[in-house]
XYZ file of C-alpha atoms in Angstrom:
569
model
C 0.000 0.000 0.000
C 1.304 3.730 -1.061
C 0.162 6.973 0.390
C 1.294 10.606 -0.917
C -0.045 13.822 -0.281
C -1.175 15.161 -3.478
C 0.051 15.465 -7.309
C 1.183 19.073 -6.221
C 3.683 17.001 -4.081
C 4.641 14.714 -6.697
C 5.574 17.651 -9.023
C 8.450 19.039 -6.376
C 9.433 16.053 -5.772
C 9.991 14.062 -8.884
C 12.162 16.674 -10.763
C 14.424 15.644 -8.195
C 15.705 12.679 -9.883
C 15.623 10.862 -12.730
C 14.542 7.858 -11.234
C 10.483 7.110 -10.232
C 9.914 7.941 -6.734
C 9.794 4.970 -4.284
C 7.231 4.427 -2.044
C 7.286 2.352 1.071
C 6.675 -1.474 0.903
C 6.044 -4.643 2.507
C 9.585 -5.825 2.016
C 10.995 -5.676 5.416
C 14.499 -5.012 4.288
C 13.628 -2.365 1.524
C 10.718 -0.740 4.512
C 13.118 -0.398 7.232
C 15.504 1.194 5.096
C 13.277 3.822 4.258
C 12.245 4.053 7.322
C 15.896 5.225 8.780
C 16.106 7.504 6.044
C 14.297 10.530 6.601
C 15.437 12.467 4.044
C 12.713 10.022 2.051
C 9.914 11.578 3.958
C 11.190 15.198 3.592
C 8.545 17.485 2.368
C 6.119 14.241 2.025
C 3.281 12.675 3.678
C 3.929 9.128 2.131
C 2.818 6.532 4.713
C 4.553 3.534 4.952
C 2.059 0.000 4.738
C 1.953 -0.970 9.128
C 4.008 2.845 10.370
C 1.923 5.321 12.144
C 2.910 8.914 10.826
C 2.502 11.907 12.431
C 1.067 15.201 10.870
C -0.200 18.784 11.616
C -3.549 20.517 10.662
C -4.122 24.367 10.073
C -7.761 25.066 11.288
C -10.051 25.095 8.051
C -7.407 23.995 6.231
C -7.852 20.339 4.558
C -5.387 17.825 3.777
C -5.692 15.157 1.793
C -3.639 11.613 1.289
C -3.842 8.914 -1.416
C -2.579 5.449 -0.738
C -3.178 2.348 -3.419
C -4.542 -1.168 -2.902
C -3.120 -3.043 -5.882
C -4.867 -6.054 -5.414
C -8.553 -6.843 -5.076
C -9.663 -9.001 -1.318
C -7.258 -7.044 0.565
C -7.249 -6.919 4.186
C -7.124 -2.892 4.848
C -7.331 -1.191 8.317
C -6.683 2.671 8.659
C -6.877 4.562 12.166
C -7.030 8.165 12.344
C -5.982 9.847 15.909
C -6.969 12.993 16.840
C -5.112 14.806 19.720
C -5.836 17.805 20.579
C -8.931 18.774 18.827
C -11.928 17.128 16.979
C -11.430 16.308 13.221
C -13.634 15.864 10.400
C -12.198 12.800 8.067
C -13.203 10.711 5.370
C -12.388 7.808 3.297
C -13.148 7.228 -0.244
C -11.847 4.836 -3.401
C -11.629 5.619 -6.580
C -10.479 3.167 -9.879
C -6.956 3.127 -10.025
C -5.854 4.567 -13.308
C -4.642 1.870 -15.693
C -1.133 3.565 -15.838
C -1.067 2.941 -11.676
C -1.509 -1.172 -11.971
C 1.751 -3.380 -11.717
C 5.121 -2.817 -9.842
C 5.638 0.838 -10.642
C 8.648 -0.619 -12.827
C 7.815 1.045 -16.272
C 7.544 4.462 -16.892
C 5.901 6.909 -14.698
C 2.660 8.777 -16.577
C 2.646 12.261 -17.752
C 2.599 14.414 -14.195
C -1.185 16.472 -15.532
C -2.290 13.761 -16.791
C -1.812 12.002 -13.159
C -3.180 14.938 -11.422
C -5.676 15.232 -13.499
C -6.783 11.703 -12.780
C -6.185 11.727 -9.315
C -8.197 15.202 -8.330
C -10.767 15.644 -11.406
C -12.896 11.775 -9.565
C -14.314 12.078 -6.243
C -14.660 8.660 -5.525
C -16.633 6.100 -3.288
C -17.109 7.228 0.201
C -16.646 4.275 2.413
C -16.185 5.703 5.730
C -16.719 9.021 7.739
C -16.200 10.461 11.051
C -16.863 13.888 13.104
C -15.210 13.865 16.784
C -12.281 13.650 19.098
C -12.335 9.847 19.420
C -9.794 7.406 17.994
C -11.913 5.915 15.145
C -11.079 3.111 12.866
C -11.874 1.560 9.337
C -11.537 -2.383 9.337
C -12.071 -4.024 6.009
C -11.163 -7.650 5.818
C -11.511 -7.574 1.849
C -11.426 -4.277 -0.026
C -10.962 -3.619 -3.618
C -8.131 -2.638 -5.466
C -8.067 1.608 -6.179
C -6.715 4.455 -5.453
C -8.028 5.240 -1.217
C -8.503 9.036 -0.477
C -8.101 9.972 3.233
C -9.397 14.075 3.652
C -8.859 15.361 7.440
C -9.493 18.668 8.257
C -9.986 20.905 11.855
C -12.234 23.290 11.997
C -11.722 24.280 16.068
C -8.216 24.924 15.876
C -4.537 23.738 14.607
C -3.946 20.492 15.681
C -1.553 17.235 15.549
C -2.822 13.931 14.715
C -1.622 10.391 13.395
C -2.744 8.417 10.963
C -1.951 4.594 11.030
C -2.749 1.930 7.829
C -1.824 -1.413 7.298
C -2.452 -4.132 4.374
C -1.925 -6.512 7.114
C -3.757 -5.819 10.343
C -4.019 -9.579 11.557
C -0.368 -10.109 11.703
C 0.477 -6.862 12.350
C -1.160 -5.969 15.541
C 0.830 -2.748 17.098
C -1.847 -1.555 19.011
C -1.838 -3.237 23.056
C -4.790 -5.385 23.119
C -6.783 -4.328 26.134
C -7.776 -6.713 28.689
C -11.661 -7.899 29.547
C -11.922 -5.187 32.177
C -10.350 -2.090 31.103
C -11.121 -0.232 33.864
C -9.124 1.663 36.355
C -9.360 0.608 39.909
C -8.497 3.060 42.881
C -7.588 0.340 45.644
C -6.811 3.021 48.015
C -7.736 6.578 48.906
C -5.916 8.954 50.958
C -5.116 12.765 51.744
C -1.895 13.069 49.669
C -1.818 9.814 47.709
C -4.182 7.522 45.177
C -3.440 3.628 44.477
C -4.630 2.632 41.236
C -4.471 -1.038 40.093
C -5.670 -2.657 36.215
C -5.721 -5.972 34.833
C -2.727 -6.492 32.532
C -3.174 -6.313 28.749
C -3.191 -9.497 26.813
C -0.488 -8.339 24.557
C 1.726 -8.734 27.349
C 0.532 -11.335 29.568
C -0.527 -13.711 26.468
C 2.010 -13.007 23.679
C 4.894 -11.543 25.720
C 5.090 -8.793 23.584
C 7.366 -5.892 25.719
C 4.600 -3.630 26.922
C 4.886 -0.594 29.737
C 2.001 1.490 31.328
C 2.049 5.070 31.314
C -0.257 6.902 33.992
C -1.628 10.032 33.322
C -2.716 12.793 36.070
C -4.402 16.094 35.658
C -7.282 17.828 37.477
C -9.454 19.191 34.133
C -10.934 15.656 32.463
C -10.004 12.060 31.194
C -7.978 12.248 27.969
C -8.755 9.759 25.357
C -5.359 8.953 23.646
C -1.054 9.334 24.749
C -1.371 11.745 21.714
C -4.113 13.841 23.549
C -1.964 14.063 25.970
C 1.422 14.981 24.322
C -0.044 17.744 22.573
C -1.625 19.200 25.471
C 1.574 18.800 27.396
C 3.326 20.953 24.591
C 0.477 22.744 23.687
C 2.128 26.214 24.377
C 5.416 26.073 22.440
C 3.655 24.131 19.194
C 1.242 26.714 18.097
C 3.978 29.744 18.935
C 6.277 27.737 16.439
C 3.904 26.181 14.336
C 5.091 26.270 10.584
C 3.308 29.063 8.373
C -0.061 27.695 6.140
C 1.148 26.851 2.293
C 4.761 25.324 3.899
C 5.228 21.440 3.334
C 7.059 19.939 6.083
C 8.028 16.145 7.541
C 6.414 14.389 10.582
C 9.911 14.395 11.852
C 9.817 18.453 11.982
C 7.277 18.769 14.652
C 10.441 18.140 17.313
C 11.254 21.483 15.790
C 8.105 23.099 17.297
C 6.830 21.672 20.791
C 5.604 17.887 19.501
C 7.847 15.279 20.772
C 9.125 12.807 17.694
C 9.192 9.005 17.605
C 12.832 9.373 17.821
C 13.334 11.209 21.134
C 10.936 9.244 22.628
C 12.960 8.888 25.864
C 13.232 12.203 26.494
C 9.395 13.228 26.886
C 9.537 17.062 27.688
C 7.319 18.074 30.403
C 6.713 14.251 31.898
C 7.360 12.716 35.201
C 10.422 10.065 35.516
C 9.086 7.029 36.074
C 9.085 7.239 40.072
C 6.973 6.832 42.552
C 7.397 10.703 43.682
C 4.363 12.185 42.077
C 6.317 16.359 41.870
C 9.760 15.402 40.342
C 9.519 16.616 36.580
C 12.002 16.150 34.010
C 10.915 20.092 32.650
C 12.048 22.687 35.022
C 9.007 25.413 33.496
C 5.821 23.168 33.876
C 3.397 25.337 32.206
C 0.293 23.119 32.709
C -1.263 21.205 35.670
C -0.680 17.309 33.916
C 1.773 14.801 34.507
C 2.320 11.453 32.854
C 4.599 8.897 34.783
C 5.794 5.484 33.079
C 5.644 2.339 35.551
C 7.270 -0.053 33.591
C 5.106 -3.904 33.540
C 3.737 -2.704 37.235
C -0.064 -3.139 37.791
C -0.578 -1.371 40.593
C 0.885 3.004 41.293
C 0.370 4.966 44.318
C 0.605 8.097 43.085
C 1.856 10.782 45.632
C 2.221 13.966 46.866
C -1.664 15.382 45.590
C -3.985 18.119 47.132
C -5.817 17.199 50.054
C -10.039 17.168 48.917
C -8.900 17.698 45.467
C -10.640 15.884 42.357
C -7.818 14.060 39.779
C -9.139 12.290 36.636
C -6.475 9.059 36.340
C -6.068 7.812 32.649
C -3.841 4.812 32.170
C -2.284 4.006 28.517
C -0.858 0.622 27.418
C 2.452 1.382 25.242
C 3.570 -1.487 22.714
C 7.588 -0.369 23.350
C 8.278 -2.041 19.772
C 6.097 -0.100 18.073
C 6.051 3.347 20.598
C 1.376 2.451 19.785
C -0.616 2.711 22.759
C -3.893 1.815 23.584
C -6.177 4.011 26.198
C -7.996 2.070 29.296
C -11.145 3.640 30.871
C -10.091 6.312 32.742
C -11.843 7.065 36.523
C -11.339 10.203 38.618
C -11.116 10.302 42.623
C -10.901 12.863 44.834
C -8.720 12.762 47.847
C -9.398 12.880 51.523
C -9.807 15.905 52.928
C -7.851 17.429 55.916
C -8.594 15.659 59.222
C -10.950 18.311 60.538
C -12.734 18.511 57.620
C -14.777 14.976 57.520
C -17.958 16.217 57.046
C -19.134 17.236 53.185
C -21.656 20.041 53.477
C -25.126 19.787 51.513
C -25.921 23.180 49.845
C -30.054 23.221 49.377
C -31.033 22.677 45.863
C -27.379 21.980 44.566
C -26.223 18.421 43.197
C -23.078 17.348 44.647
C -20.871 14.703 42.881
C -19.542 11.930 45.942
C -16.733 9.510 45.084
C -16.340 6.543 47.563
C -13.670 3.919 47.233
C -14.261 0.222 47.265
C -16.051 -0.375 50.525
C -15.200 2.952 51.953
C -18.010 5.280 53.298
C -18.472 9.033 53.408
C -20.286 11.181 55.464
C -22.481 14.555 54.194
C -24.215 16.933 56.334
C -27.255 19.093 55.188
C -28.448 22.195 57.489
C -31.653 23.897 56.159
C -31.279 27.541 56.653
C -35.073 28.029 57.131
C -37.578 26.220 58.778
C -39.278 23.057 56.345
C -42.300 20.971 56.144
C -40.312 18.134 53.962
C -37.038 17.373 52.713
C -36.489 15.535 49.613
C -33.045 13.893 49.310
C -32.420 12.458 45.301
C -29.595 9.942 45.056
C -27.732 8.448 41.502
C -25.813 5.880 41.871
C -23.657 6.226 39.071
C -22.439 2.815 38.881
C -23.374 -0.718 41.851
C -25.974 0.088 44.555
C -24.851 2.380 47.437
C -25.973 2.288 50.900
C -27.679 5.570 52.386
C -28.424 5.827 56.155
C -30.120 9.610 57.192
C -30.387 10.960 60.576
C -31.910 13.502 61.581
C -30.463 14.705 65.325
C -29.377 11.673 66.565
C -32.565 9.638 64.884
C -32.437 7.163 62.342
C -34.707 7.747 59.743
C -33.833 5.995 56.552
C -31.885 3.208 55.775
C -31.497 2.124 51.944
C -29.677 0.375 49.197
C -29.751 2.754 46.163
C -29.161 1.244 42.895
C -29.908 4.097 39.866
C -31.885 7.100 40.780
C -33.829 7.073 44.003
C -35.807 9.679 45.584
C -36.930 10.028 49.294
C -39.070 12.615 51.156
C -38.744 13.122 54.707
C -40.934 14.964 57.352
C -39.431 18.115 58.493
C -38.819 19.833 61.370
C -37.715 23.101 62.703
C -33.896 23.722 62.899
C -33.040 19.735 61.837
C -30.132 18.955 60.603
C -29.097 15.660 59.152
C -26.717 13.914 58.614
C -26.247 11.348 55.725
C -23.976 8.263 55.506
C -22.915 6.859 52.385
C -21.178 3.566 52.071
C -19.999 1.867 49.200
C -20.190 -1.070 47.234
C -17.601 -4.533 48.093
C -17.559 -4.902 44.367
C -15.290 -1.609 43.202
C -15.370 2.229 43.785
C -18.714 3.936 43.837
C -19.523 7.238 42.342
C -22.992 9.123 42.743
C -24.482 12.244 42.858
C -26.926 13.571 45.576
C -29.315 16.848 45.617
C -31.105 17.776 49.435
C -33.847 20.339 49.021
C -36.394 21.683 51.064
C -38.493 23.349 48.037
C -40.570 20.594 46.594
C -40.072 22.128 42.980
C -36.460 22.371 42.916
C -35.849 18.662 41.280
C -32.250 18.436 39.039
C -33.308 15.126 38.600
C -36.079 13.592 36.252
C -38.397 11.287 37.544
C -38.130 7.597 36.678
C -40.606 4.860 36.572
C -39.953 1.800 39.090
C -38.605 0.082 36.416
C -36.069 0.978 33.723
C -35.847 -1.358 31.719
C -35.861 -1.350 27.768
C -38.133 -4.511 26.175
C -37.626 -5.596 22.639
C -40.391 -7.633 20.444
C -38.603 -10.453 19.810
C -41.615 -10.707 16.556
C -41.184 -7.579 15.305
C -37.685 -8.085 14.701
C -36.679 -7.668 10.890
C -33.072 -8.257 9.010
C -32.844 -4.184 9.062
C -35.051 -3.274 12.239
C -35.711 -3.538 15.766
C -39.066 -2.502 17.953
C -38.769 -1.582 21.610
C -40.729 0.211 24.259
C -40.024 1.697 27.752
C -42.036 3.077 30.247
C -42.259 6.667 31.486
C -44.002 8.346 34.023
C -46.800 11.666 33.997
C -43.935 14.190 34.455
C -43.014 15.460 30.365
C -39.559 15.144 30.021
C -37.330 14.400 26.709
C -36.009 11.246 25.737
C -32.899 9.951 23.594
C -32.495 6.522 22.302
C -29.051 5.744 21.227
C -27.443 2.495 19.538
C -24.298 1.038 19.138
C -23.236 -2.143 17.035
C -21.248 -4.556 19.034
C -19.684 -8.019 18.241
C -21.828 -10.832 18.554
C -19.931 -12.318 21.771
C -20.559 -9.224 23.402
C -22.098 -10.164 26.963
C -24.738 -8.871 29.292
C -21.270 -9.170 31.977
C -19.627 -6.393 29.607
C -22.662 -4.555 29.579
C -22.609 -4.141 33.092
C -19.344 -3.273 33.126
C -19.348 -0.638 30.938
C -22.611 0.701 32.201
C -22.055 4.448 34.482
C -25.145 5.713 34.641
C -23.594 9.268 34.953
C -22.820 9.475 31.459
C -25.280 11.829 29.441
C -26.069 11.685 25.530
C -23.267 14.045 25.567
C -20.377 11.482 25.525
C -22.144 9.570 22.501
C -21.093 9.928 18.813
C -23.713 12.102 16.990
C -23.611 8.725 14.336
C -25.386 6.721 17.106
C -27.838 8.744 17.725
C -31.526 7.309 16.441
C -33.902 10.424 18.291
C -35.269 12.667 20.921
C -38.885 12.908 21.687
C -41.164 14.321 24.665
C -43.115 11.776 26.477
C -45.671 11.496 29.089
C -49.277 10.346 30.461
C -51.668 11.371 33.462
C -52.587 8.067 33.556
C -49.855 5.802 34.567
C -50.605 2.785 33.273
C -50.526 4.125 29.844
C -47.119 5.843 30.290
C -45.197 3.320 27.813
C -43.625 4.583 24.279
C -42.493 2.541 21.775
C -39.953 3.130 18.639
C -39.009 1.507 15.607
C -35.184 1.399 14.902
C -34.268 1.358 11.183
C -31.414 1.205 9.289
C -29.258 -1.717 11.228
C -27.479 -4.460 9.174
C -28.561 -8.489 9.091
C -27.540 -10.423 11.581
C -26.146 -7.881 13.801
C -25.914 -7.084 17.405
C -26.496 -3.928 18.915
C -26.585 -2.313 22.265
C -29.772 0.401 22.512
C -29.651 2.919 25.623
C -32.226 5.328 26.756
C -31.638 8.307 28.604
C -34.150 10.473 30.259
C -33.141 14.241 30.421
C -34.787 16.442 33.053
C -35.733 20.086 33.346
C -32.600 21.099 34.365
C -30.476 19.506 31.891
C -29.711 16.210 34.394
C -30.071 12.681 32.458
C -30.375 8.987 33.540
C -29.872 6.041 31.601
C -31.917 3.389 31.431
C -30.870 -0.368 31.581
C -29.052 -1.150 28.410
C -30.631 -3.609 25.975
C -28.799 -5.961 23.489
C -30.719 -6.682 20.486
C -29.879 -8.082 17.423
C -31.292 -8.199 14.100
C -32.923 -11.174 12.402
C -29.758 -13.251 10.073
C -32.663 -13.786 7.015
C -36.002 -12.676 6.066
């Protein structure tokens, strides 16, 4: 497989010698050659068949590549990172030109009459994507042609990589990630964080030399190592950043603030890999996020944090071969607070976001200001069932398992104050939020019917469609069905694990989204909707959610359902 940037390329570089221009193959002599010699990417975005490239965006400026498939039934996998900022990309095929078939041994064509082949046909679209994840196209037999790749930014300059492979069975360079990719925090304290994950296949199963990298920062979860690089040197690559119109080579960006494949031990603005949490190899830190390197560890204590301070943890799986990682799921914690300061204070009518570790407990305190008939206390349990205890001076009053969104009113009484105790599950961390209110109106969180779950008719399933229903309740709020196409040994256990019922319509990809509707009844027993999914492929599973967005902008999820469609019809 070839890629090149565009004829314009082709007609500064060929001049250059009399010979054709080479492009990188499968022969592993001939590839790593051209892979030492940089002077052979210069001024070029040719991508070498199973090398990951890096490359630079100018905001609303597109780029294009081109690679060829020579033969038809080809295996082809491309994945497109972005790091710092969402991109727009698309892949298309067009018929290669006659000229283009063979070993590139003869003659080369005219140079207009190649550019006017390559840029006058637009091509198949195969494949499109809007968003900051890392996305992939996986095509275990494509035809032969001439592949189009067009990025472009339009929030801001950016860095990205782009990976493709002819090969991606035996190739592989991406660390598999285990069954549970999740993040563990084992133990909580003031200063310090453990944090413990289930080793990655790659490693434990095919011994392939694999480190993990931990990432810290107090703003959000990052979704890629490249997200992180380029926020790391966010500030010295757009002051250097080469002018619009100027070609340059992946290996340039060390020039200008992005750290190259080459210099990969000397990360600028990362931890050493040491247990001491403040030690930094950069002696100007100019934002609050470190990344630390533990070697084939599976459990870190990070050290030396804020007292009652939120982090967001992200750990990435690095294939030290190939310098490829892979992200986990990233979790956030927030340390203990200062000894005198065990008590969380309830503020009426505001949700607060709790974080307990694995059977750990935490203790909130709400003190009306005013005097109250009731007081409604709204708990969701974000991921397994929490315990709540509430008493009010002294007084037990309520004692509950929480699992989802639960809602509990309480008589009142004159200067009260309670205090609530929340303890967490045996089975992992638990993370929740939790409103107290003494105005009966003031409600973040939309009411739910007693049960959430999402039924499919089995007999109205088609090859291409799907009929469910779910329940609602007399209160008019909107609701979003999303779906997602999973593998067909995807399990109700992965469900669960994946399931944090926290997460709004906001994390989705705008591709998975089927609708939103309003939806309600006075009478109760009539409070069920139902909706006709379209569009899915034979034979396929996919995983439907539901969420339920109140009045002031606060969703649930319903209980994800796994359908799949009917094989023949």
């Amino acid at each position: 497989m070839l890629l090149l940037r565009c004829p314009l390329l082709l007609l500064l570089l060929l001049p250059l010698s009399s010979r054709p221009q080479k492009f990188p193959t499968r022969d592993e002599e001939l590839f790593q050659m051209q892979i030492r010699d940089k002077a052979f990417f210069h001024d070029s975005s040719v991508i070498p068949d199973g090398a990951e490239i890096s490359s630079y965006l100018f905001r609303d400026t597109p780029k294009r590549y081109f690679f060829v498939v020579e033969e038809d039934n080809t295996p082809l996998a491309v994945t497109v990172t972005p790091c710092d900022a969402p991109l727009e990309w698309k892949l298309s095929v067009q018929e290669l030109p006659e000229e283009a078939s063979g070993e590139g041994s003869g003659e080369p064509e005219p140079l207009e009459q190649q550019k006017q082949q390559i840029t006058n046909e637009e091509g198949t679209e195969l494949f499109s994507y809007k968003g900051n994840d890392v996305e992939y196209f996986v095509s275990s037999s494509s035809p032969s042609g001439l592949y189009q790749l067009d990025l472009l930014s339009t929030e801001k300059d950016t860095h990205f990589k782009v990976y493709a492979t002819t090969t991606p069975e035996s190739d592989q360079p991406y660390p598999e990630l285990p069954y549970d990719p999740r993040i563990d925090v084992t133990s909580l304290g003031r200063t310090t964080v453990t944090l413990a994950w289930k080793p990655s296949p790659t490693a434990s199963l095919l011994k392939q030399p694999i480190q993990y990298c931990i990432v810290i920062n107090k703003e959000h979860n990052f979704k890629s190592l490249c997200a992180v690089e380029a926020k790391l040197s966010s500030d010295d690559a757009f002051m250097m950043a080469p002018k619009p119109g100027l070609d340059f080579s992946p290996f340039d960006f060390a020039h200008f603030g992005f750290p190259s494949d080459n210099n990969s031990g000397k990360e600028r603005g990362f931890l050493k890999s040491s247990s001491k949490f403040g030690r930094q190899t950069s002696s100007k830190p100019r934002v609050d996020l470190h990344k630390v390197c533990v070697g084939n560890k599976n459990i870190f204590t990070v050290s030396d944090l804020k007292p009652d301070t939120q982090y967001y943890f992200d750990m990435f799986a690095v294939n030290t071969n190939s310098n490829m990682s892979t992200a986990y799921v990233g979790t956030f914690a927030r340390t203990k607070e200062e000894a005198k300061q065990k008590t969380v204070e309830l503020k009426d009518g505001k949700v607060t976001d709790v974080f307990i570790k694995r059977k750990g407990a935490k203790f909130l305190r709400f003190a009306p200001v005013s005097s109250h008939q009731k007081v409604t206390f709204s708990v969701h349990s974000c991921l397994d069932a929490v315990q709540i205890q509430v008493r009010r001076d002294g007084k037990l009053l309520l004692s509950q398992n929480v699992e989802g969104v639960r809602q509990f009113q309480l008589r009142g009484k004159a200067k009260a104050k309670y205090l609530i105790r929340l303890k967490g599950s045996k089975k992992g961390a638990s993370m929740l939020k939790i409103l107290a209110t003494t105005r009966p109106n003031k409600q973040s969180f939309p009411s739910l019917p007693e049960d959430t779950r999402i039924k499919a008719f089995d007999k109205l399933r088609t090859c291409s469609s799907v009929t469910v229903a779910w329940l609602g309740t007399q209160e008019r709020n909107k609701f979003c069905i999303y779906k997602r196409e999973v593998d067909d040994n995807y399990s109700e256990e992965q469900k669960k694990r994946e399931q944090n019922q926290c997460l709004g319509p906001d994390t989705r990809k705008k591709s998975e989204k089927v609708l939103c509707k309003y939806f309600h009844s006075q009478n109760i027993q009539k409070a069920v909707t139902t909706e006709t999914i379209r569009g899915l492929q034979p034979g396929k599973s996919y995983l439907l959610d539901v969420y339920v967005i109140g009045h002031g902008g606060h969703s649930v999820k319903y209980q994800s359902k796994l359908v799949k469609t009917r094989k023949f019809c």
